[in-house]
Short mmCIF file of C-alpha atoms in Angstrom, two decimals:
data_model
loop_
_atom_site.label_atom_id
_atom_site.label_comp_id
_atom_site.label_asym_id
_atom_site.label_seq_id
_atom_site.Cartn_x
_atom_site.Cartn_y
_atom_site.Cartn_z
CA MET O 15 0.01 -0.20 -0.17
CA ARG O 16 1.24 3.51 -1.00
CA PHE O 17 0.21 6.67 1.19
CA ALA O 18 1.53 10.23 0.96
CA ILE O 19 2.28 12.46 3.71
CA TYR O 20 2.44 16.39 4.32
CA LEU O 21 4.30 16.97 7.40
CA PRO O 22 4.18 21.16 8.29
CA PRO O 23 7.45 22.61 9.93
CA GLN O 24 6.29 22.34 13.31
CA ALA O 25 6.00 18.44 13.54
CA SER O 26 8.64 17.51 15.83
CA GLU O 27 9.02 14.99 18.80
CA GLN O 28 8.47 18.13 21.03
CA GLU O 29 5.31 19.26 19.21
CA LYS O 30 3.39 16.16 17.59
CA VAL O 31 0.97 17.52 15.38
CA PRO O 32 -2.82 16.11 14.39
CA VAL O 33 -3.48 14.55 11.16
CA LEU O 34 -5.91 15.14 8.45
CA TYR O 35 -6.72 11.94 6.49
CA TRP O 36 -7.31 12.50 2.84
CA LEU O 37 -9.36 9.81 0.89
CA SER O 38 -9.67 10.47 -3.04
CA GLY O 39 -12.01 9.28 -5.52
CA LEU O 40 -12.31 7.05 -8.18
CA THR O 41 -9.28 6.44 -10.56
CA CYS O 42 -6.89 8.69 -8.31
CA THR O 43 -3.88 7.60 -6.20
CA ASP O 44 -2.04 8.89 -3.17
CA GLU O 45 -0.89 11.77 -5.37
CA ASN O 46 -3.87 13.77 -6.76
CA PHE O 47 -4.67 15.82 -3.54
CA MET O 48 -1.04 16.38 -3.00
CA GLN O 49 -0.40 17.86 -6.63
CA LYS O 50 -3.57 19.63 -7.09
CA ALA O 51 -5.62 20.94 -4.05
CA GLY O 52 -2.91 23.56 -2.95
CA ALA O 53 -3.51 22.85 0.79
CA PHE O 54 0.09 22.76 2.08
CA LYS O 55 0.41 26.74 2.54
CA LEU O 56 -2.44 26.91 5.08
CA ALA O 57 -1.73 23.13 6.61
CA SER O 58 1.52 24.98 7.36
CA GLU O 59 0.21 27.73 9.26
CA LEU O 60 -2.25 25.64 11.10
CA GLY O 61 0.26 22.68 11.87
CA ILE O 62 -1.81 20.17 10.13
CA ALA O 63 -0.35 16.87 8.74
CA ILE O 64 -2.02 15.42 5.90
CA VAL O 65 -2.06 11.48 4.86
CA ALA O 66 -3.33 10.40 1.73
CA PRO O 67 -3.67 7.00 1.05
CA ASP O 68 -4.16 5.24 -2.18
CA THR O 69 -7.54 4.38 -3.33
CA SER O 70 -7.07 0.44 -3.34
CA PRO O 71 -4.47 -2.12 -3.13
CA ARG O 72 -2.37 -2.40 -6.31
CA GLY O 73 -0.19 -4.84 -8.07
CA ASP O 74 -0.37 -7.63 -10.44
CA GLU O 75 -1.32 -10.30 -8.23
CA VAL O 76 -4.14 -7.82 -6.94
CA ALA O 77 -7.87 -8.57 -8.46
CA ASP O 78 -8.97 -5.79 -10.87
CA ASP O 79 -11.58 -5.22 -13.39
CA GLU O 80 -11.08 -3.26 -16.83
CA SER O 81 -13.69 -0.54 -15.69
CA TYR O 82 -12.64 2.47 -13.91
CA ASP O 83 -15.14 2.04 -11.08
CA LEU O 84 -14.51 -1.49 -9.98
CA GLY O 85 -11.12 -2.92 -8.70
CA GLN O 86 -7.67 -0.88 -8.82
CA GLY O 87 -8.36 2.66 -7.95
CA ALA O 88 -12.04 2.03 -6.97
CA GLY O 89 -11.78 0.31 -3.37
CA PHE O 90 -14.87 2.13 -2.21
CA TYR O 91 -13.22 2.15 1.34
CA VAL O 92 -15.19 -1.41 2.41
CA ASN O 93 -13.92 -4.69 3.74
CA ALA O 94 -14.70 -7.03 0.63
CA THR O 95 -16.44 -9.96 1.69
CA GLU O 96 -16.62 -11.69 -1.62
CA ALA O 97 -14.05 -13.47 -4.02
CA PRO O 98 -11.65 -12.41 -5.53
CA TRP O 99 -12.00 -8.81 -3.83
CA ASN O 100 -11.88 -10.33 -0.20
CA GLU O 101 -8.15 -11.34 -0.64
CA HIS O 102 -6.63 -7.75 -0.66
CA TYR O 103 -9.80 -5.53 -0.71
CA LYS O 104 -9.62 -4.35 3.30
CA MET O 105 -9.59 -0.73 2.45
CA TYR O 106 -12.07 0.08 5.60
CA ASP O 107 -9.58 -1.59 8.15
CA TYR O 108 -6.53 0.07 6.29
CA VAL O 109 -7.90 3.64 6.50
CA VAL O 110 -9.22 3.31 10.05
CA ASP O 111 -6.63 1.50 11.74
CA GLU O 112 -3.56 -0.15 9.75
CA LEU O 113 -2.74 3.12 8.37
CA PRO O 114 -3.06 5.51 11.39
CA ALA O 115 -0.90 2.87 13.47
CA LEU O 116 2.00 2.90 10.80
CA ILE O 117 1.69 7.00 10.77
CA GLN O 118 1.85 7.45 14.41
CA SER O 119 4.60 4.87 14.89
CA THR O 120 6.75 6.74 12.12
CA PHE O 121 6.04 10.30 12.12
CA PRO O 122 5.70 13.25 15.06
CA VAL O 123 2.03 13.13 15.25
CA ASN O 124 -0.75 12.84 18.11
CA ASN O 125 -3.37 10.87 18.18
CA LYS O 126 -5.85 13.73 17.10
CA ARG O 127 -7.76 12.64 13.70
CA ALA O 128 -9.83 14.39 11.51
CA ILE O 129 -11.05 12.78 8.01
CA ALA O 130 -12.04 14.55 4.51
CA GLY O 131 -12.66 13.20 0.87
CA HIS O 132 -13.71 13.87 -2.75
CA SER O 133 -16.39 11.72 -4.57
CA MET O 134 -15.84 8.07 -3.55
CA GLY O 135 -13.40 9.40 -0.89
CA GLY O 136 -16.14 11.68 0.52
CA HIS O 137 -18.16 8.85 0.83
CA GLY O 138 -15.35 7.01 2.71
CA ALA O 139 -14.59 9.79 4.81
CA LEU O 140 -18.26 9.90 5.84
CA ILE O 141 -18.88 6.24 6.66
CA ILE O 142 -15.63 6.21 8.46
CA ALA O 143 -16.54 9.19 10.73
CA LEU O 144 -19.82 8.20 11.23
CA ARG O 145 -19.26 4.80 12.28
CA ASN O 146 -16.33 6.04 14.50
CA PRO O 147 -17.41 9.56 15.82
CA SER O 148 -15.02 8.84 19.00
CA ILE O 149 -11.96 8.45 16.85
CA TYR O 150 -12.29 11.27 14.47
CA SER O 151 -12.72 15.26 15.52
CA SER O 152 -14.53 16.22 12.51
CA VAL O 153 -15.67 14.92 9.01
CA SER O 154 -15.67 16.89 5.69
CA ALA O 155 -16.57 15.65 2.06
CA PHE O 156 -16.47 17.51 -1.35
CA SER O 157 -18.97 16.14 -3.57
CA PRO O 158 -19.32 12.72 -1.69
CA ILE O 159 -21.48 9.48 -2.99
CA CYS O 160 -23.89 10.35 -0.32
CA ASN O 161 -26.12 7.18 -0.91
CA PRO O 162 -24.01 4.68 -2.49
CA MET O 163 -26.91 2.02 -2.16
CA LYS O 164 -29.16 3.88 -4.45
CA CYS O 165 -26.73 4.99 -7.16
CA SER O 166 -24.97 2.99 -9.69
CA TRP O 167 -21.54 3.44 -8.93
CA GLY O 168 -22.25 2.17 -5.57
CA GLN O 169 -24.70 -0.70 -6.69
CA LYS O 170 -22.08 -2.17 -8.81
CA ALA O 171 -19.23 -1.85 -6.07
CA PHE O 172 -21.16 -3.11 -3.09
CA THR O 173 -22.46 -6.06 -5.24
CA GLU O 174 -18.73 -7.08 -6.42
CA TYR O 175 -17.21 -6.57 -2.88
CA LEU O 176 -20.16 -7.12 -0.50
CA GLY O 177 -22.77 -9.54 -2.24
CA LYS O 178 -26.13 -9.38 -3.11
CA SER O 179 -27.49 -8.88 0.99
CA LYS O 180 -28.29 -5.07 1.68
CA THR O 181 -27.75 -5.73 4.74
CA LYS O 182 -24.02 -5.24 4.65
CA TRP O 183 -24.29 -2.33 2.28
CA LYS O 184 -25.96 -0.38 4.94
CA GLU O 185 -23.03 -0.18 7.11
CA TYR O 186 -21.15 1.55 4.17
CA ASP O 187 -23.70 4.04 3.25
CA ALA O 188 -23.58 7.65 4.70
CA SER O 189 -27.45 8.42 4.42
CA GLU O 190 -28.10 5.06 6.10
CA LEU O 191 -25.64 5.41 8.84
CA MET O 192 -26.44 9.28 9.71
CA ARG O 193 -30.29 8.07 9.62
CA HIS O 194 -29.49 6.03 12.86
CA SER O 195 -26.56 7.98 14.32
CA LYS O 196 -26.65 8.93 17.84
CA ASP O 197 -23.17 9.89 18.58
CA VAL O 198 -22.62 13.23 16.63
CA ILE O 199 -19.50 14.82 15.15
CA PRO O 200 -19.45 18.07 12.96
CA VAL O 201 -20.02 17.19 9.40
CA LYS O 202 -19.15 19.73 6.67
CA VAL O 203 -19.97 18.78 3.07
CA ASP O 204 -19.40 21.26 -0.16
CA GLN O 205 -21.04 20.49 -3.31
CA GLY O 206 -20.66 21.80 -6.84
CA GLU O 207 -24.13 22.52 -8.29
CA SER O 208 -22.63 22.06 -11.88
CA ASP O 209 -21.31 18.85 -11.00
CA ASP O 210 -21.94 16.03 -13.88
CA PHE O 211 -22.52 13.29 -11.29
CA LEU O 212 -24.54 15.42 -9.05
CA VAL O 213 -28.02 14.07 -9.89
CA GLU O 214 -26.97 10.26 -11.03
CA GLN O 215 -24.09 9.37 -8.76
CA LEU O 216 -23.95 11.82 -5.39
CA LYS O 217 -27.16 12.44 -4.28
CA PRO O 218 -26.63 15.09 -1.34
CA GLU O 219 -30.65 15.17 -0.70
CA ALA O 220 -30.47 11.72 0.83
CA LEU O 221 -27.69 12.94 3.34
CA VAL O 222 -30.12 16.06 4.06
CA ALA O 223 -33.07 13.65 4.63
CA ALA O 224 -31.09 11.51 6.76
CA SER O 225 -29.62 14.64 8.82
CA LYS O 226 -33.58 15.67 9.32
CA HIS O 227 -35.08 12.14 10.23
CA SER O 228 -32.27 11.95 13.19
CA ASN O 229 -31.76 15.60 13.64
CA TYR O 230 -28.03 15.12 12.84
CA PRO O 231 -26.39 18.63 12.39
CA LEU O 232 -25.08 18.90 8.84
CA GLU O 233 -23.67 21.87 7.22
CA LEU O 234 -24.16 21.45 3.36
CA ASN O 235 -23.21 23.90 0.93
CA ILE O 236 -23.96 24.09 -2.57
CA HIS O 237 -21.90 26.09 -5.11
CA ASN O 238 -23.19 27.55 -8.31
CA GLY O 239 -20.83 27.22 -11.40
CA TYR O 240 -18.48 24.51 -9.62
CA ASP O 241 -17.99 21.07 -11.24
CA HIS O 242 -16.60 17.61 -9.96
CA SER O 243 -12.85 18.49 -10.12
CA TYR O 244 -10.11 19.64 -8.19
CA TYR O 245 -10.48 23.03 -9.34
CA PHE O 246 -13.70 23.21 -7.14
CA ILE O 247 -11.48 21.25 -3.89
CA SER O 248 -8.72 23.89 -4.43
CA SER O 249 -10.99 26.46 -4.31
CA PHE O 250 -12.47 25.68 -0.71
CA ILE O 251 -9.84 23.79 0.65
CA GLU O 252 -9.16 26.46 3.00
CA ASP O 253 -12.43 26.52 4.40
CA HIS O 254 -12.10 22.68 5.12
CA LEU O 255 -8.63 22.96 6.87
CA ARG O 256 -9.92 26.15 9.11
CA PHE O 257 -13.12 23.72 9.85
CA HIS O 258 -10.86 20.59 10.86
CA SER O 259 -8.15 22.72 12.72
CA ALA O 260 -10.86 24.42 15.04
CA HIS O 261 -12.23 20.72 16.07
CA LEU O 262 -8.75 19.03 16.30
CA ASN O 263 -7.31 21.46 18.80
CA ARG O 264 -10.12 21.55 20.92
CA MET S 12 -2.73 25.00 -30.63
CA ARG S 13 -4.47 24.70 -27.37
CA PHE S 14 -3.74 27.03 -24.29
CA ALA S 15 -5.64 27.36 -20.88
CA ILE S 16 -6.58 30.83 -19.34
CA TYR S 17 -7.43 31.85 -15.96
CA LEU S 18 -9.64 34.81 -15.86
CA PRO S 19 -9.79 36.69 -12.49
CA PRO S 20 -13.49 37.50 -11.26
CA GLN S 21 -12.51 41.54 -11.96
CA ALA S 22 -12.16 41.02 -15.45
CA SER S 23 -14.87 42.76 -17.73
CA GLU S 24 -14.89 45.00 -20.66
CA GLN S 25 -15.40 47.81 -17.75
CA GLU S 26 -12.17 46.45 -16.17
CA LYS S 27 -9.39 44.90 -18.41
CA VAL S 28 -7.10 42.88 -16.82
CA PRO S 29 -3.28 42.39 -17.33
CA VAL S 30 -1.88 39.10 -18.41
CA LEU S 31 0.91 36.85 -16.82
CA TYR S 32 1.69 34.27 -19.70
CA TRP S 33 3.27 30.96 -18.00
CA LEU S 34 5.47 28.80 -19.94
CA SER S 35 5.72 25.34 -18.94
CA GLY S 36 8.69 22.67 -19.29
CA LEU S 37 9.19 19.56 -21.03
CA THR S 38 6.56 16.90 -21.35
CA CYS S 39 4.35 19.46 -20.05
CA THR S 40 0.94 20.81 -21.77
CA ASP S 41 -1.42 23.70 -20.86
CA GLU S 42 -2.78 21.87 -17.74
CA ASN S 43 0.24 21.19 -15.64
CA PHE S 44 0.45 24.94 -14.14
CA MET S 45 -3.42 25.36 -13.94
CA GLN S 46 -3.79 22.04 -12.07
CA LYS S 47 -0.70 22.44 -10.02
CA ALA S 48 0.62 25.57 -9.05
CA GLY S 49 -1.97 27.00 -6.91
CA ALA S 50 -2.00 30.07 -8.48
CA PHE S 51 -5.29 31.00 -8.69
CA LYS S 52 -6.41 32.38 -5.21
CA LEU S 53 -3.72 35.34 -5.24
CA ALA S 54 -4.21 35.81 -8.98
CA SER S 55 -7.71 36.74 -8.21
CA GLU S 56 -6.65 38.83 -5.43
CA LEU S 57 -4.35 40.71 -7.54
CA GLY S 58 -6.54 40.82 -10.72
CA ILE S 59 -4.18 39.21 -12.85
CA ALA S 60 -5.27 36.68 -15.90
CA ILE S 61 -2.95 33.68 -16.29
CA VAL S 62 -2.62 32.21 -19.89
CA ALA S 63 -0.76 29.03 -20.32
CA PRO S 64 -0.13 27.59 -23.71
CA ASP S 65 0.86 24.12 -24.72
CA THR S 66 4.79 23.32 -24.84
CA SER S 67 4.33 22.74 -28.63
CA PRO S 68 2.07 22.14 -31.70
CA ARG S 69 0.61 18.66 -31.62
CA GLY S 70 -1.31 15.72 -33.77
CA ASP S 71 -0.61 13.13 -36.35
CA GLU S 72 0.45 15.63 -38.87
CA VAL S 73 3.08 17.48 -36.84
CA ALA S 74 6.75 16.05 -36.64
CA ASP S 75 7.96 14.30 -33.55
CA ASP S 76 10.59 12.11 -31.77
CA GLU S 77 10.20 9.16 -29.71
CA SER S 78 12.45 11.07 -26.81
CA TYR S 79 10.83 13.42 -24.19
CA ASP S 80 13.12 16.19 -24.98
CA LEU S 81 12.49 16.97 -28.20
CA GLY S 82 9.32 17.18 -30.73
CA GLN S 83 5.96 17.21 -29.29
CA GLY S 84 5.95 18.69 -25.89
CA ALA S 85 9.34 20.10 -26.31
CA GLY S 86 9.30 23.11 -28.71
CA PHE S 87 11.77 25.19 -26.66
CA TYR S 88 10.13 28.38 -27.46
CA VAL S 89 11.94 28.78 -30.76
CA ASN S 90 11.17 29.43 -34.32
CA ALA S 91 12.49 26.56 -36.07
CA THR S 92 14.45 26.43 -39.38
CA GLU S 93 15.47 23.19 -40.08
CA ALA S 94 13.24 20.28 -41.85
CA PRO S 95 10.91 18.50 -40.53
CA TRP S 96 10.45 21.09 -37.76
CA ASN S 97 10.13 24.32 -39.61
CA GLU S 98 6.47 23.27 -40.97
CA HIS S 99 5.04 23.33 -37.53
CA TYR S 100 7.35 24.50 -34.55
CA LYS S 101 7.24 28.37 -34.54
CA MET S 102 6.58 28.53 -30.83
CA TYR S 103 8.52 32.06 -30.26
CA ASP S 104 6.30 33.63 -32.88
CA TYR S 105 3.03 31.88 -31.26
CA VAL S 106 3.87 32.88 -27.79
CA VAL S 107 5.24 36.52 -28.66
CA ASP S 108 2.42 37.32 -31.50
CA GLU S 109 -0.52 35.14 -32.41
CA LEU S 110 -1.61 34.27 -28.72
CA PRO S 111 -1.49 37.57 -27.44
CA ALA S 112 -3.48 38.59 -30.32
CA LEU S 113 -5.85 36.03 -29.78
CA ILE S 114 -6.18 36.65 -26.02
CA GLN S 115 -6.43 40.31 -26.55
CA SER S 116 -9.19 40.12 -29.33
CA THR S 117 -11.22 37.31 -27.18
CA PHE S 118 -11.00 38.48 -23.51
CA PRO S 119 -11.18 41.23 -21.57
CA VAL S 120 -7.53 41.82 -20.84
CA ASN S 121 -5.57 44.82 -21.68
CA ASN S 122 -2.21 45.00 -23.31
CA LYS S 123 0.11 44.70 -20.18
CA ARG S 124 1.85 41.48 -20.11
CA ALA S 125 4.36 39.74 -17.98
CA ILE S 126 5.80 36.50 -18.55
CA ALA S 127 7.31 33.44 -16.26
CA GLY S 128 7.85 29.63 -16.57
CA HIS S 129 9.64 26.54 -15.53
CA SER S 130 12.60 24.54 -16.63
CA MET S 131 12.40 24.57 -20.65
CA GLY S 132 9.36 27.21 -20.15
CA GLY S 133 11.62 29.36 -17.65
CA HIS S 134 14.36 29.38 -20.52
CA GLY S 135 11.63 30.20 -22.82
CA ALA S 136 10.27 33.45 -20.86
CA LEU S 137 13.32 34.73 -19.95
CA ILE S 138 14.72 34.60 -24.00
CA ILE S 139 11.20 36.29 -24.74
CA ALA S 140 11.31 38.74 -22.07
CA LEU S 141 15.24 39.88 -23.25
CA ARG S 142 14.74 40.17 -26.56
CA ASN S 143 11.13 42.20 -26.13
CA PRO S 144 11.89 44.40 -23.07
CA SER S 145 9.39 47.07 -24.20
CA ILE S 146 6.47 44.23 -24.38
CA TYR S 147 6.96 42.92 -21.11
CA SER S 148 6.73 44.62 -17.87
CA SER S 149 8.54 41.79 -15.57
CA VAL S 150 9.95 38.14 -16.01
CA SER S 151 10.49 35.33 -13.84
CA ALA S 152 11.49 31.94 -13.76
CA PHE S 153 11.65 28.79 -11.94
CA SER S 154 14.66 26.47 -12.30
CA PRO S 155 15.08 27.71 -15.91
CA ILE S 156 17.21 26.32 -18.79
CA CYS S 157 19.86 29.27 -18.22
CA ASN S 158 22.35 28.46 -21.06
CA PRO S 159 20.95 26.07 -23.49
CA MET S 160 24.04 26.12 -26.05
CA LYS S 161 26.01 24.75 -23.03
CA CYS S 162 23.53 21.83 -22.17
CA SER S 163 22.65 18.62 -23.23
CA TRP S 164 19.38 19.66 -23.48
CA GLY S 165 19.66 22.93 -25.40
CA GLN S 166 22.18 21.46 -27.56
CA LYS S 167 20.15 18.55 -28.74
CA ALA S 168 17.15 20.55 -29.45
CA PHE S 169 18.58 23.78 -31.06
CA THR S 170 20.81 21.08 -33.21
CA GLU S 171 17.56 19.69 -34.73
CA TYR S 172 15.57 22.81 -34.73
CA LEU S 173 18.01 25.55 -35.44
CA GLY S 174 20.61 23.60 -37.36
CA LYS S 175 24.43 23.53 -36.35
CA SER S 176 25.39 27.29 -36.75
CA LYS S 177 25.51 28.51 -33.26
CA THR S 178 24.98 32.49 -34.41
CA LYS S 179 21.36 31.12 -34.39
CA TRP S 180 21.61 29.62 -30.90
CA LYS S 181 22.86 32.53 -29.59
CA GLU S 182 19.51 34.53 -30.03
CA TYR S 183 17.64 31.80 -28.06
CA ASP S 184 19.97 31.48 -25.16
CA ALA S 185 19.44 33.75 -21.86
CA SER S 186 22.72 34.00 -20.79
CA GLU S 187 24.06 35.19 -24.27
CA LEU S 188 21.00 37.65 -24.65
CA MET S 189 21.51 39.04 -20.96
CA ARG S 190 25.51 39.38 -21.48
CA HIS S 191 24.56 41.87 -24.30
CA SER S 192 21.34 43.47 -23.20
CA LYS S 193 20.89 47.33 -23.04
CA ASP S 194 17.46 47.55 -22.33
CA VAL S 195 16.57 46.34 -18.76
CA ILE S 196 13.49 45.03 -17.27
CA PRO S 197 13.12 43.30 -13.72
CA VAL S 198 14.04 39.32 -13.73
CA LYS S 199 13.18 37.07 -10.85
CA VAL S 200 14.72 33.71 -10.83
CA ASP S 201 14.02 31.01 -8.22
CA GLN S 202 16.02 27.66 -8.12
CA GLY S 203 15.72 24.70 -5.94
CA GLU S 204 19.28 23.69 -4.47
CA SER S 205 18.27 19.62 -4.48
CA ASP S 206 16.91 20.14 -8.27
CA ASP S 207 18.50 16.79 -10.12
CA PHE S 208 18.92 19.04 -13.18
CA LEU S 209 20.58 22.04 -11.83
CA VAL S 210 24.30 21.20 -12.23
CA GLU S 211 24.20 19.35 -15.93
CA GLN S 212 21.04 21.36 -17.40
CA LEU S 213 20.13 24.52 -15.68
CA LYS S 214 23.31 26.30 -15.01
CA PRO S 215 22.19 29.33 -13.12
CA GLU S 216 25.87 30.44 -12.74
CA ALA S 217 25.71 31.37 -16.43
CA LEU S 218 23.04 33.85 -15.95
CA VAL S 219 24.97 35.57 -13.08
CA ALA S 220 28.04 35.66 -14.83
CA ALA S 221 26.27 37.35 -17.73
CA SER S 222 24.34 39.60 -15.25
CA LYS S 223 27.59 40.81 -14.24
CA HIS S 224 29.19 41.16 -17.36
CA SER S 225 26.59 43.57 -18.64
CA ASN S 226 25.35 44.89 -15.13
CA TYR S 227 22.02 43.71 -15.43
CA PRO S 228 19.98 43.49 -12.41
CA LEU S 229 19.14 40.18 -11.31
CA GLU S 230 17.58 38.44 -8.40
CA LEU S 231 18.38 35.07 -8.34
CA ASN S 232 17.33 32.91 -4.95
CA ILE S 233 18.45 29.45 -4.47
CA HIS S 234 16.22 27.16 -1.84
CA ASN S 235 17.88 24.53 0.20
CA GLY S 236 16.15 21.24 0.03
CA TYR S 237 13.70 22.15 -2.81
CA ASP S 238 13.54 20.02 -5.95
CA HIS S 239 12.35 20.61 -10.08
CA SER S 240 8.95 19.66 -9.28
CA TYR S 241 5.50 21.62 -9.12
CA TYR S 242 5.84 21.36 -5.41
CA PHE S 243 8.75 23.76 -5.67
CA ILE S 244 6.40 26.27 -7.80
CA SER S 245 3.46 26.07 -5.48
CA SER S 246 5.70 26.87 -2.64
CA PHE S 247 6.93 30.16 -4.22
CA ILE S 248 4.06 31.12 -6.93
CA GLU S 249 2.72 33.81 -4.51
CA ASP S 250 5.94 35.57 -4.47
CA HIS S 251 6.23 35.67 -8.25
CA LEU S 252 2.55 36.86 -8.50
CA ARG S 253 3.15 39.57 -6.24
CA PHE S 254 6.33 40.56 -8.40
CA HIS S 255 4.91 40.59 -11.49
CA SER S 256 1.52 42.60 -9.94
CA ALA S 257 3.78 45.38 -8.89
CA HIS S 258 5.37 45.77 -11.84
CA LEU S 259 2.07 45.50 -14.44
CA ASN S 260 0.47 47.89 -12.41
CA ARG S 261 2.99 50.48 -12.32
#
């Protein structure tokens, strides 16, 4: 497994810094956010480390598929139970347990964690935070897949990775999780109104309905004229960093 | 020919804005700077448009070479005189004349221009500004090829594009041009000290020697620990934007 890390200049054994985990979207690697988001300047001022894992296991011996939305580059942040995926695709455990253990034992970081992501990674950030509200101080997402059980990206991936029973799917669906959540952490979502995937795949209205059902606080901002690209992320990443910094340092 | 343009929110027929032309390096297209430099936030505050041309003509009918440092993606900002390159490779004229004419007739920009670039594009920015000091208000470069006549990248490209006579080469060599320049414009160069190409290809010491010879003012900053990548550019791009803004608005 590959990951990228940004360490701010403050980070030292004397001053361990908190970590924002960033989860990327379909077809991405550990590099996209680091190269395109423009996050380092403010992260260096705020004293936040950023860790970006790859979006799936990789390699010749790892199961794959010809399509861009399944297999390598498309791990969907689940623990696969179905063959052939269940041999290597354990992205949920990797992001929640394995990677943070490695980061905390290798770099001068403390145990404070926030999580964020984009598209498939926004889905990953939301489900991971909603399932582990005591571990993460805050969660944010750009253009997340809010209700994967009800869109073609999610249905395809969940069928392959988790099988046909929808009971398991609910554990990895942000709208389902928020609908039944009791422990609350701060959630911030930004969505471009000119995003080509908005209606068919992302469905923020499902997250809004869930938040109303469980009275879960949700900050959702719709931005006119913005699409699904990293230009959208780079335009608002500073808002997300300040949001996480406020909660990480509380 | 493809190009990318960033227009700041101020730009309108009532408020035409100045333009910074950005020239990219070997293997790049019109997209690299726009995706990776993190320049838009400050450009929007300063009210500067940014135009990034591709690094060469493209297409099946355009001459090319298997190597990364010749042909498509490697135009070197010269007007080629040798076959087969002389049919399409006129990047100098394109950047100095054709593209600005198109930009000024299509977008709400005024006739104030600055120019900057990286590596091969830093070379391009320097030679274009040094040869046209009345057109450009300032020039800056990250990690430029300062003396292409004396490095393998430049010697290979100039031999192919311009032929073996070094008289023509001197018209496209920043150190040669600066050595004999009379009209002065502000020049800012940043160079990473951990750049793998520094010694063999970039040779900022030649530019320093030229500036001393002709008493040409040159701001050259060497940065410990920085390499040849866009991470270096994104770390210092704001300094360059402020530098150009000060001269564009004079």
